Amino acid sequence: MTVPTTTTRTVTQPEDLTHELATPDQPALRHRRRPGMTALLVLLLAAIVAYYVTRGSAFAVFLLDTALLACIGALALGLLMGTAGQVSIGNSAFLAAGGFTAVWASRTGFPFLLSVAFAAVVCGVVGAVVGLPALRIRGIYLALATLAAFFVVLFVANEYQSNTVGAGAFLLEPVFGGTAAERNQNWAWLLLAVVAVCLVLTTWMRTGRSGRAWRMIRDHEVAAPMMGIPVARYKLMAFIISSAMIGMQGALAAHFIGSLTADTFTLNLAVSYIAMILIGGADSQAGPLIGAFLVTTMPTFVPDLVEAASGSNASADSAAYSQIAYGALLILFIVYSPRGINGWFVDLSRFVRRRLAARKQHASGEFDVVA
Amino acid sequence: MEQLTAAVIGGLSLGSTYALVTLGLVLVFRATDTMNFAHGHFMLLAAFLVGKWQTESDAPFVPMLLASLTVVGLVGALLYRVVLRKTVGRPHFIPVIATLGFAAIADGTMNIVFGSTQYSITMPGLPTGATEIFGARFGSASLVITAFTTLLALSVVVAFRYTSMGIKIRAAGQDALLASQGGVNVHWVYIGSWALAGILAGIAGIAYGSTNVVNPGMIELAMLAFPAALLGGLDSIPGSLVGGLAIGLLQGFVASYHGGEYVNVSTYLVLLIVMLFMPQGMFGTHRVSRV
């Protein structure tokens, strides 16, 4: 044989993620529907918004708005990557696609809400196109397909921008009237509503039939069709839904900031979304929200921590320091705590419940005979 | 004719850099089954170090070169030893995401340490001026660099084929257990291949920086090497040479006939086409999955 032996090896790809995202001792019912939990999370978010809108500084409200925007993308990526197991570094691609579609729609005369909805639809279609390779390729190769989407979308966006407004930025009319502070407060309520809808939607899909199908595809893709799961349809569905959500976030962000330029959308931005869901906890309800809030608020507290630790002035490089912080946390979490911060809460609540149950048993005298 | 030579020579000069970068990517993929998204940061780190030392001191070039290559080699080895080794046996994408996390750390750190200054590297012994080939003018320095990087890439490929070190690395990547029974110290081979990948990236970065400017745009260069790696076959060492040169030529033609803004998008369209129609690339292994 003239072919070197190295080119004929077969590789069995490990598809098994079960030990990764769910520990074996957890019941299969971990992803059951718990409407009370969702309601509690929405109430918590509403309380945060209400507190900062009434008490917080203008900057705090602005930060809250960006965190709420990030929540949308994190929930979407959590669905795609955490539940369906499709690795994607395409968040900035879809953000850019959404933002630029919204700008185009606004310039052609669409009203605000219609331009956002239109951007979501367009991004859903783009997501379907990016998801097409996913029907043939698996795993980490797919990350390269989303990387390709990033370069293609940015190319189109750059062409559009340089042919209409040049190197500057697109400017958008403010959606709400009033002073900057009032506008940001109105945005906080609007974004709260959007995040709540996204949370309910993703939770509903994660905990139902589609969630079970996605987890099966994530953990045992080759076996999934034998269980009667239409793999292609579910994969495309995950891509379309998450891309539409991220596109909607891009459109909302463009309207919120009031300007848009292609330079904002970098690969680092996409990595920060991966960091959000893996720090917060992939395939969980609260994880993406925790991660989004933590990572977006990092520039405000990480430089202070650096200054406290080293004494040097770090505020000038706040973005770079927070980049280091989320990169390091990303590595620490995937190595030492794969279920993220949300996993800590799950463990804590189980620990407390077990202790309470044991105490109750003890109090009812069941152990007295043994003693 | 002028345009054609510009496309071919310009493409080959880019392609030789891509070949070195792709070689590093394929090497660690071969050894440890990980796609390294921080490869561009290795390149940039070495180029930044040499650029910064050259602007701040008058020390000779060769010690600087060796020192910066030692640093990136160590960074590569440490990345594997401290982080990636802990992800052995975990799902495939975990180490890849770890390299993304490392890329974020490296990006932030280099931003703080080197700032947004652009550095230039002056390599002693390089000819100045321009050479005219079939009516198109090229910097003589860039022609020498092209010849050097092509030769280096070629000799690395040959070394992998015929030296015992190359065979050890290929064996350890193919079947770690069998290789360890055959007396290969798999652990050190893995560390060594990450260090070697870092050094190759560093050489590519310094070579590219000596004819261009050194700035964070270099990271994108490594991102554009992924299509080259996939085209040649992600696990094929000779394939990385062919893929790198092919992508370089493609970019040369696109840049000279259509314009620079089409380079990235055409390169990634190639990636999508390769992915859809021949996912194993030109020389790669067919992957077979079993339940």
XYZ file of C-alpha atoms in Angstrom:
662
model
C 0.000 0.000 0.000
C 1.382 3.366 -0.946
C -0.815 5.295 1.447
C 0.986 6.031 4.714
C -0.626 4.282 7.611
C -1.430 7.556 9.310
C -4.084 8.441 6.769
C -6.216 5.384 7.337
C -6.810 5.565 11.056
C -10.356 5.723 12.294
C -11.191 8.112 15.035
C -14.067 7.533 17.354
C -15.209 10.922 18.430
C -16.235 11.134 22.043
C -19.761 12.485 21.933
C -20.440 11.977 25.563
C -21.085 15.161 27.478
C -23.258 13.736 30.175
C -20.512 13.627 32.753
C -19.764 17.169 31.793
C -22.948 19.125 32.110
C -24.886 16.896 34.469
C -23.432 14.756 37.179
C -24.636 11.157 37.148
C -26.187 11.359 40.591
C -28.640 13.946 39.409
C -32.108 12.724 38.599
C -33.252 12.731 35.009
C -35.903 15.179 36.076
C -33.347 17.937 36.548
C -34.749 19.777 33.559
C -38.402 19.515 34.545
C -40.708 22.514 34.194
C -40.769 24.722 37.257
C -42.916 27.774 36.485
C -42.483 29.063 40.036
C -38.716 29.236 39.569
C -39.071 31.183 36.315
C -41.533 33.581 37.937
C -39.126 34.062 40.831
C -36.269 34.898 38.451
C -38.408 37.399 36.535
C -39.493 39.001 39.816
C -35.861 39.208 40.918
C -34.882 40.906 37.652
C -37.857 43.279 37.996
C -36.763 44.129 41.539
C -33.238 44.899 40.327
C -34.595 47.117 37.545
C -37.019 48.890 39.879
C -34.274 49.520 42.432
C -31.778 50.994 39.976
C -34.359 53.018 38.031
C -35.539 54.729 41.216
C -32.307 54.836 43.232
C -29.372 54.232 40.927
C -27.157 56.759 39.165
C -27.483 57.415 35.437
C -24.407 55.297 34.826
C -25.807 52.414 36.877
C -28.972 52.435 34.771
C -26.901 52.469 31.580
C -24.897 49.516 32.852
C -28.103 47.711 33.778
C -29.374 48.219 30.234
C -26.216 46.731 28.721
C -26.409 43.801 31.135
C -30.039 43.153 30.198
C -29.105 43.291 26.511
C -26.315 40.782 27.138
C -28.844 38.526 28.922
C -30.717 38.059 25.629
C -27.624 36.886 23.756
C -26.455 34.752 26.665
C -29.839 33.000 26.915
C -29.709 32.317 23.178
C -26.149 31.015 23.252
C -26.977 28.974 26.341
C -29.714 27.277 24.355
C -27.511 26.652 21.318
C -24.305 25.686 23.061
C -25.422 24.527 26.491
C -28.569 22.589 25.639
C -28.049 21.650 21.990
C -24.255 21.338 22.275
C -23.474 23.259 19.081
C -20.290 25.229 19.753
C -20.585 28.725 18.321
C -18.254 31.701 18.264
C -20.707 33.509 16.028
C -22.395 35.787 18.539
C -20.806 38.941 17.167
C -21.752 37.890 13.634
C -25.426 37.717 14.547
C -25.235 40.851 16.668
C -23.774 42.674 13.669
C -26.350 41.174 11.318
C -29.170 42.275 13.630
C -27.767 45.747 14.176
C -27.145 46.443 10.510
C -30.513 45.050 9.437
C -32.214 47.308 11.969
C -30.249 50.283 10.676
C -31.196 49.465 7.108
C -34.853 49.047 8.080
C -34.900 52.306 10.029
C -33.327 54.160 7.137
C -35.979 52.820 4.792
C -38.646 54.087 7.189
C -39.633 51.119 9.371
C -40.875 52.113 12.839
C -38.768 51.004 15.845
C -40.536 47.789 16.827
C -40.987 46.670 13.243
C -37.277 47.184 12.522
C -36.377 45.033 15.531
C -38.785 42.293 14.475
C -37.483 42.457 10.916
C -33.883 42.132 12.171
C -34.882 39.066 14.204
C -36.450 37.434 11.141
C -33.449 38.197 8.920
C -31.054 36.822 11.532
C -33.178 33.701 11.844
C -32.668 33.138 8.130
C -28.927 33.824 8.423
C -28.842 31.383 11.342
C -30.466 28.710 9.176
C -27.763 29.235 6.544
C -24.971 29.022 9.131
C -26.643 25.967 10.618
C -26.624 24.137 7.295
C -23.007 22.926 7.700
C -24.094 21.623 11.096
C -26.154 19.017 9.323
C -22.989 17.518 7.878
C -20.323 18.376 10.391
C -20.170 17.975 14.101
C -18.491 19.268 17.129
C -15.629 21.623 16.970
C -15.604 21.953 13.187
C -18.837 23.825 13.578
C -17.053 26.550 15.516
C -15.137 27.213 12.301
C -18.401 27.520 10.354
C -19.586 30.178 12.798
C -16.190 31.856 12.459
C -16.794 31.904 8.704
C -20.181 33.507 9.353
C -18.383 36.164 11.358
C -16.075 37.093 8.476
C -18.841 36.996 5.845
C -21.304 39.086 7.881
C -18.644 41.645 8.770
C -17.653 41.880 5.109
C -21.236 42.662 4.094
C -21.641 45.090 6.995
C -18.407 46.882 6.126
C -19.394 47.173 2.469
C -22.807 48.556 3.425
C -21.288 51.013 5.865
C -18.543 52.274 3.552
C -21.034 52.701 0.696
C -23.520 54.720 2.750
C -21.884 56.638 5.607
C -18.196 55.891 5.179
C -15.769 55.284 8.018
C -17.970 57.068 10.570
C -20.942 55.430 12.230
C -24.637 55.089 11.464
C -26.706 57.344 13.700
C -30.198 56.377 14.807
C -33.022 58.518 16.130
C -33.632 57.973 19.861
C -36.611 55.747 20.508
C -37.789 57.434 23.685
C -38.104 61.167 24.345
C -36.754 63.051 27.342
C -33.273 63.405 28.815
C -30.593 60.746 28.436
C -31.260 59.491 31.973
C -34.984 59.170 31.369
C -34.410 57.392 28.093
C -32.169 54.840 29.788
C -34.794 54.256 32.470
C -37.460 53.604 29.843
C -35.059 51.252 28.091
C -34.553 49.321 31.333
C -38.271 48.552 31.571
C -38.512 47.663 27.891
C -35.470 45.385 28.087
C -36.808 43.773 31.257
C -39.922 42.794 29.326
C -37.851 41.438 26.428
C -35.546 39.451 28.714
C -38.548 38.040 30.575
C -40.112 36.874 27.317
C -36.803 35.350 26.177
C -36.342 33.638 29.539
C -39.813 32.111 29.444
C -39.377 31.061 25.825
C -35.954 29.435 26.278
C -36.979 27.773 29.522
C -40.121 26.406 27.942
C -38.117 24.926 25.064
C -35.294 23.654 27.276
C -37.629 21.790 29.591
C -39.917 20.234 27.004
C -39.699 17.727 24.208
C -37.263 19.900 22.248
C -34.964 20.172 25.250
C -34.809 16.404 25.631
C -34.125 16.045 21.906
C -31.349 18.643 22.022
C -29.683 16.974 24.988
C -29.815 13.650 23.221
C -28.203 15.241 20.144
C -25.606 16.916 22.350
C -24.679 13.791 24.273
C -25.131 11.018 21.709
C -25.578 12.488 18.271
C -25.082 9.231 16.427
C -27.660 7.457 18.568
C -30.248 10.232 18.492
C -31.893 9.278 15.159
C -32.407 5.758 16.484
C -34.509 7.250 19.240
C -36.701 8.832 16.573
C -35.228 12.302 16.923
C -35.097 14.256 13.651
C -31.556 15.511 14.228
C -31.371 17.883 11.256
C -34.638 19.595 12.126
C -33.730 20.095 15.785
C -30.231 21.360 14.992
C -31.578 23.895 12.508
C -34.279 24.885 14.983
C -31.653 25.609 17.646
C -29.671 27.717 15.196
C -32.687 29.661 13.913
C -34.119 30.442 17.349
C -30.835 31.477 18.920
C -29.770 33.547 15.898
C -33.098 35.343 15.805
C -32.766 36.166 19.515
C -29.185 37.406 19.140
C -30.203 39.404 16.066
C -32.985 40.996 18.068
C -30.431 41.885 20.728
C -28.223 43.469 18.043
C -31.127 45.534 16.734
C -32.149 46.657 20.225
C -28.537 47.497 21.076
C -28.175 49.611 17.927
C -31.319 51.579 18.820
C -30.272 51.822 22.473
C -26.774 53.163 21.799
C -28.017 55.298 18.910
C -25.025 54.623 16.687
C -23.588 51.620 14.944
C -20.244 50.848 13.381
C -18.778 47.581 12.155
C -15.664 47.988 14.328
C -17.671 47.150 17.462
C -18.113 43.545 16.442
C -14.984 41.601 17.267
C -14.126 38.006 18.022
C -13.372 39.065 21.589
C -17.020 40.044 21.929
C -18.064 36.549 20.848
C -15.631 34.999 23.345
C -17.117 37.112 26.126
C -20.536 35.524 25.446
C -19.025 32.047 25.652
C -17.465 33.128 28.947
C -20.866 34.336 30.189
C -22.656 31.047 29.696
C -19.819 28.850 30.937
C -19.149 30.975 34.016
C -22.859 31.221 34.790
C -23.576 27.600 33.931
C -24.452 26.096 30.554
C -27.822 24.403 30.082
C -29.385 26.058 33.081
C -32.085 28.623 33.532
C -30.329 31.219 35.637
C -26.754 30.559 34.448
C -26.760 32.800 31.350
C -28.336 35.636 33.352
C -25.742 35.355 36.134
C -22.929 35.235 33.571
C -24.277 38.156 31.552
C -24.562 40.369 34.634
C -21.130 39.335 35.923
C -19.225 39.800 32.657
C -20.875 43.064 31.594
C -20.322 44.702 34.980
C -16.689 43.543 35.158
C -15.207 46.835 33.826
C -16.636 48.605 36.879
C -15.205 46.409 39.612
C -12.229 44.519 38.175
C -9.970 47.628 37.935
C -10.779 48.432 41.569
C -9.787 44.912 42.574
C -6.550 45.226 40.606
C -5.814 48.539 42.256
C -6.533 47.107 45.693
C -4.257 44.157 44.983
C -1.342 45.887 43.291
C -1.754 49.555 44.149
C -1.234 50.636 40.556
C -3.790 52.655 38.657
C -5.772 50.262 36.496
C -8.825 52.290 35.497
C -7.295 53.348 32.175
C -7.182 49.725 31.016
C -10.498 48.619 32.514
C -11.568 46.814 29.332
C -8.274 44.908 29.091
C -8.348 43.948 32.788
C -11.896 42.665 32.555
C -10.941 40.720 29.448
C -8.189 39.041 31.458
C -10.653 38.426 34.283
C -13.317 36.721 32.192
C -10.695 34.735 30.259
C -9.221 33.457 33.512
C -12.641 32.747 35.022
C -13.663 30.921 31.839
C -10.646 28.615 32.150
C -11.091 28.119 35.906
C -14.776 27.290 35.566
C -14.489 24.819 32.692
C -11.615 23.047 34.450
C -12.784 23.044 38.058
C -16.509 23.799 38.087
C -18.095 22.805 34.767
C -21.637 23.524 35.946
C -20.857 27.146 36.630
C -22.104 29.456 39.339
C -25.617 28.133 38.844
C -24.287 24.709 39.786
C -23.152 26.091 43.137
C -26.688 27.283 43.860
C -28.115 23.919 42.839
C -25.670 22.113 45.132
C -26.367 24.545 47.957
C -30.128 24.164 47.709
C -29.820 20.372 47.597
C -27.535 20.405 50.618
C -29.976 22.587 52.567
C -32.944 20.459 51.571
C -31.172 17.260 52.638
C -30.246 18.735 55.994
C -33.815 19.910 56.539
C -35.214 16.522 55.587
C -32.779 14.775 57.924
C -33.708 17.081 60.772
C -37.409 16.532 60.169
C -36.910 12.780 60.174
C -34.929 13.048 63.354
C -37.536 15.247 65.041
C -40.352 12.875 64.147
C -38.533 10.242 66.184
C -37.966 7.762 63.430
C -34.389 7.200 64.518
C -35.195 6.793 68.205
C -35.613 3.039 67.853
C -32.195 2.718 66.245
C -30.639 4.912 68.907
C 1.631 40.041 -16.668
C 2.500 42.507 -13.947
C -0.717 41.752 -12.113
C -0.168 38.028 -12.481
C 3.350 38.129 -11.035
C 2.146 40.380 -8.248
C -0.566 37.839 -7.490
C 1.749 34.833 -7.611
C 4.750 36.263 -5.761
C 2.608 38.196 -3.280
C 0.519 35.079 -2.756
C 3.534 32.848 -2.242
C 5.033 35.260 0.242
C 1.789 35.284 2.247
C 1.439 31.555 1.719
C 4.845 30.798 3.195
C 3.809 32.601 6.397
C 0.488 30.747 6.397
C 2.361 27.481 5.940
C 4.358 28.106 9.121
C 1.269 29.197 11.060
C -0.780 26.274 9.797
C 2.044 23.886 10.629
C 1.816 24.959 14.268
C -1.974 24.556 14.290
C -1.797 21.114 12.705
C 1.037 20.036 14.987
C -0.937 20.601 18.190
C -4.081 19.213 16.601
C -2.152 16.115 15.656
C -0.561 15.696 19.053
C -3.299 16.753 21.459
C -6.458 16.923 19.327
C -7.014 20.587 20.142
C -7.666 23.499 17.832
C -5.612 26.369 19.144
C -7.456 29.667 18.899
C -4.598 31.427 20.685
C -2.061 30.738 17.938
C -2.216 34.315 16.667
C -1.441 35.519 20.167
C 1.763 33.442 20.180
C 2.771 35.118 16.910
C 1.959 38.574 18.174
C 3.728 38.015 21.497
C 7.035 37.071 19.860
C 6.833 39.928 17.354
C 5.875 42.430 20.066
C 8.764 41.327 22.281
C 11.357 41.708 19.531
C 9.828 45.010 18.396
C 9.796 46.428 21.910
C 13.349 45.303 22.721
C 14.613 46.748 19.456
C 13.104 50.163 20.109
C 14.384 50.224 23.689
C 17.911 48.847 23.351
C 20.719 48.325 20.886
C 21.282 44.690 21.711
C 22.102 42.395 18.769
C 19.241 40.744 16.951
C 20.011 37.055 17.375
C 19.885 36.926 21.220
C 16.620 38.880 21.097
C 15.211 36.438 18.581
C 16.230 33.448 20.700
C 14.903 35.048 23.880
C 11.519 35.866 22.370
C 11.198 32.393 20.862
C 12.061 30.874 24.240
C 9.317 32.966 25.821
C 6.606 31.891 23.359
C 7.798 28.308 23.525
C 7.489 28.396 27.315
C 4.064 30.046 27.121
C 2.884 27.314 24.773
C 4.263 24.562 26.997
C 2.765 26.142 30.116
C -0.621 26.567 28.457
C -0.658 22.852 27.786
C 0.822 21.774 31.126
C -1.206 24.055 33.405
C -4.553 24.243 31.619
C -5.098 21.860 28.742
C -3.720 18.793 30.510
C -6.502 19.130 33.050
C -9.090 18.788 30.302
C -7.908 15.379 29.098
C -10.827 12.975 28.833
C -13.381 15.756 28.804
C -15.515 16.584 25.764
C -13.716 17.682 22.661
C -14.663 21.309 22.763
C -13.532 21.985 26.339
C -9.797 22.433 25.562
C -10.705 24.544 22.528
C -12.732 26.861 24.714
C -9.818 26.905 27.141
C -7.602 28.231 24.331
C -10.243 30.892 23.657
C -10.082 31.846 27.331
C -6.303 31.961 27.141
C -6.604 34.118 24.008
C -8.715 36.591 25.997
C -6.119 36.674 28.788
C -3.245 37.125 26.319
C -5.125 39.802 24.406
C -5.820 41.825 27.543
C -2.296 41.405 28.885
C -0.619 42.441 25.632
C -2.989 45.387 25.411
C -1.836 46.572 28.836
C 1.870 45.829 28.389
C 2.410 46.938 24.795
C -0.434 49.418 24.412
C -1.629 50.393 20.983
C 1.816 51.281 19.644
C 2.851 49.752 16.376
C 6.310 48.267 16.331
C 8.523 47.468 13.410
C 11.210 44.810 13.383
C 14.476 45.380 11.575
C 16.222 42.162 10.784
C 19.955 42.599 10.139
C 21.346 41.136 6.942
C 18.183 41.642 4.955
C 18.709 43.386 1.611
C 17.052 46.741 1.155
C 15.551 48.128 -2.013
C 13.350 46.386 -4.508
C 13.681 43.660 -7.084
C 11.792 43.681 -10.341
C 10.321 40.384 -11.511
C 8.463 40.415 -14.843
C 7.596 44.073 -14.467
C 6.250 43.865 -10.898
C 8.352 45.301 -8.076
C 8.822 43.518 -4.775
C 10.785 44.413 -1.674
C 13.960 42.320 -1.717
C 13.619 41.752 2.011
C 10.208 40.175 1.607
C 11.533 37.840 -1.105
C 14.325 36.653 1.187
C 11.873 36.150 4.037
C 9.566 34.195 1.752
C 12.378 31.894 0.684
C 13.433 31.430 4.300
C 9.950 30.635 5.656
C 9.212 28.247 2.794
C 12.462 26.393 3.417
C 11.822 26.285 7.146
C 8.293 24.955 6.710
C 9.526 22.385 4.232
C 12.311 21.211 6.516
C 9.908 20.899 9.459
C 7.616 18.769 7.311
C 10.551 16.583 6.258
C 11.711 16.349 9.866
C 8.289 15.130 10.930
C 8.370 12.465 8.290
C 11.844 11.091 8.937
C 13.291 11.983 12.352
C 12.561 9.937 15.452
C 11.205 13.036 17.184
C 8.669 13.521 14.388
C 7.660 9.888 14.484
C 7.249 10.071 18.276
C 4.965 13.076 17.998
C 2.859 11.430 15.318
C 2.687 8.189 17.274
C 1.703 9.890 20.532
C -1.078 11.759 18.787
C -2.373 8.698 17.032
C -2.536 6.324 19.968
C -1.242 7.600 23.280
C -1.447 4.241 25.047
C 0.321 2.278 22.348
C 2.993 4.963 21.994
C 3.658 4.972 25.725
C 4.048 1.178 25.635
C 6.524 1.673 22.815
C 8.710 3.776 25.062
C 7.567 7.222 24.008
C 7.208 9.649 26.881
C 3.823 10.865 25.750
C 3.542 13.554 28.383
C 6.753 15.264 27.309
C 5.937 14.807 23.650
C 2.704 16.742 24.168
C 4.442 19.515 26.088
C 7.162 19.578 23.455
C 4.719 19.844 20.581
C 2.972 22.799 22.225
C 6.341 24.464 22.775
C 7.316 23.755 19.175
C 4.013 25.154 17.930
C 4.648 28.291 19.966
C 8.143 28.627 18.493
C 6.865 28.118 14.934
C 4.184 30.748 15.535
C 6.832 33.059 16.965
C 9.077 32.649 13.917
C 6.105 33.298 11.636
C 5.178 36.384 13.641
C 8.709 37.812 13.597
C 9.150 37.024 9.898
C 5.836 38.634 9.040
C 6.577 41.582 11.319
C 9.956 42.246 9.691
C 8.298 43.057 6.365
C 5.018 44.432 7.745
C 4.069 46.288 10.909
C 3.579 44.540 14.239
C 0.074 45.203 15.545
C -2.885 43.158 16.833
C -4.021 42.671 13.226
C -1.602 39.735 13.245
C -4.113 37.733 15.275
C -6.441 37.794 12.299
C -3.661 36.239 10.226
C -3.784 33.160 12.438
C -7.574 33.055 12.168
C -7.147 32.999 8.386
C -4.832 30.010 8.759
C -7.739 27.809 9.906
C -9.118 27.582 6.357
C -5.597 26.629 5.230
C -5.398 23.922 7.896
C -8.805 22.558 6.956
C -8.048 22.667 3.234
C -4.856 20.673 3.706
C -6.499 18.347 6.200
C -6.526 19.236 9.890
C -4.345 16.304 10.869
C -1.983 16.226 7.894
C 1.445 17.762 8.362
C 2.383 17.882 4.644
C -1.168 19.104 4.028
C -0.525 22.195 6.106
C 2.242 23.225 3.709
C 0.045 22.706 0.651
C -2.992 24.304 2.304
C -1.000 27.297 3.516
C 0.510 27.979 0.110
C -2.846 27.457 -1.621
C -4.635 29.913 0.668
C -1.765 32.388 0.251
C -2.012 32.141 -3.540
C -5.792 32.507 -3.425
C -5.410 35.647 -1.316
C -2.711 36.960 -3.652
C -5.004 36.567 -6.660
C -8.044 37.979 -4.865
C -6.060 40.954 -3.578
C -4.477 41.771 -6.912
C -7.531 41.211 -9.142
C -10.415 42.252 -6.889
C -9.048 44.233 -3.977
C -7.908 43.735 -0.394
C -11.361 43.926 1.181
C -12.380 40.628 -0.449
C -9.470 38.639 1.022
C -10.991 37.548 4.344
C -14.403 36.745 2.981
C -13.080 34.667 0.058
C -10.769 32.739 2.379
C -13.638 31.849 4.656
C -15.899 30.964 1.741
C -13.233 28.410 0.821
C -13.493 27.112 4.377
C -17.254 26.687 4.065
C -16.917 24.925 0.704
C -14.233 22.588 2.045
C -16.314 21.897 5.114
C -19.424 21.039 3.146
C -17.870 19.002 0.370
C -14.675 17.458 1.745
C -14.551 17.867 5.519
C -11.339 15.848 5.759
C -9.447 18.234 3.451
C -6.964 17.210 0.806
C -4.703 14.964 2.870
C -6.622 14.513 6.109
C -8.071 11.433 7.744
C -11.645 10.394 7.112
C -13.371 10.568 10.434
C -15.644 7.711 11.270
C -17.988 7.923 14.216
C -19.425 4.968 16.029
C -21.959 4.819 18.767
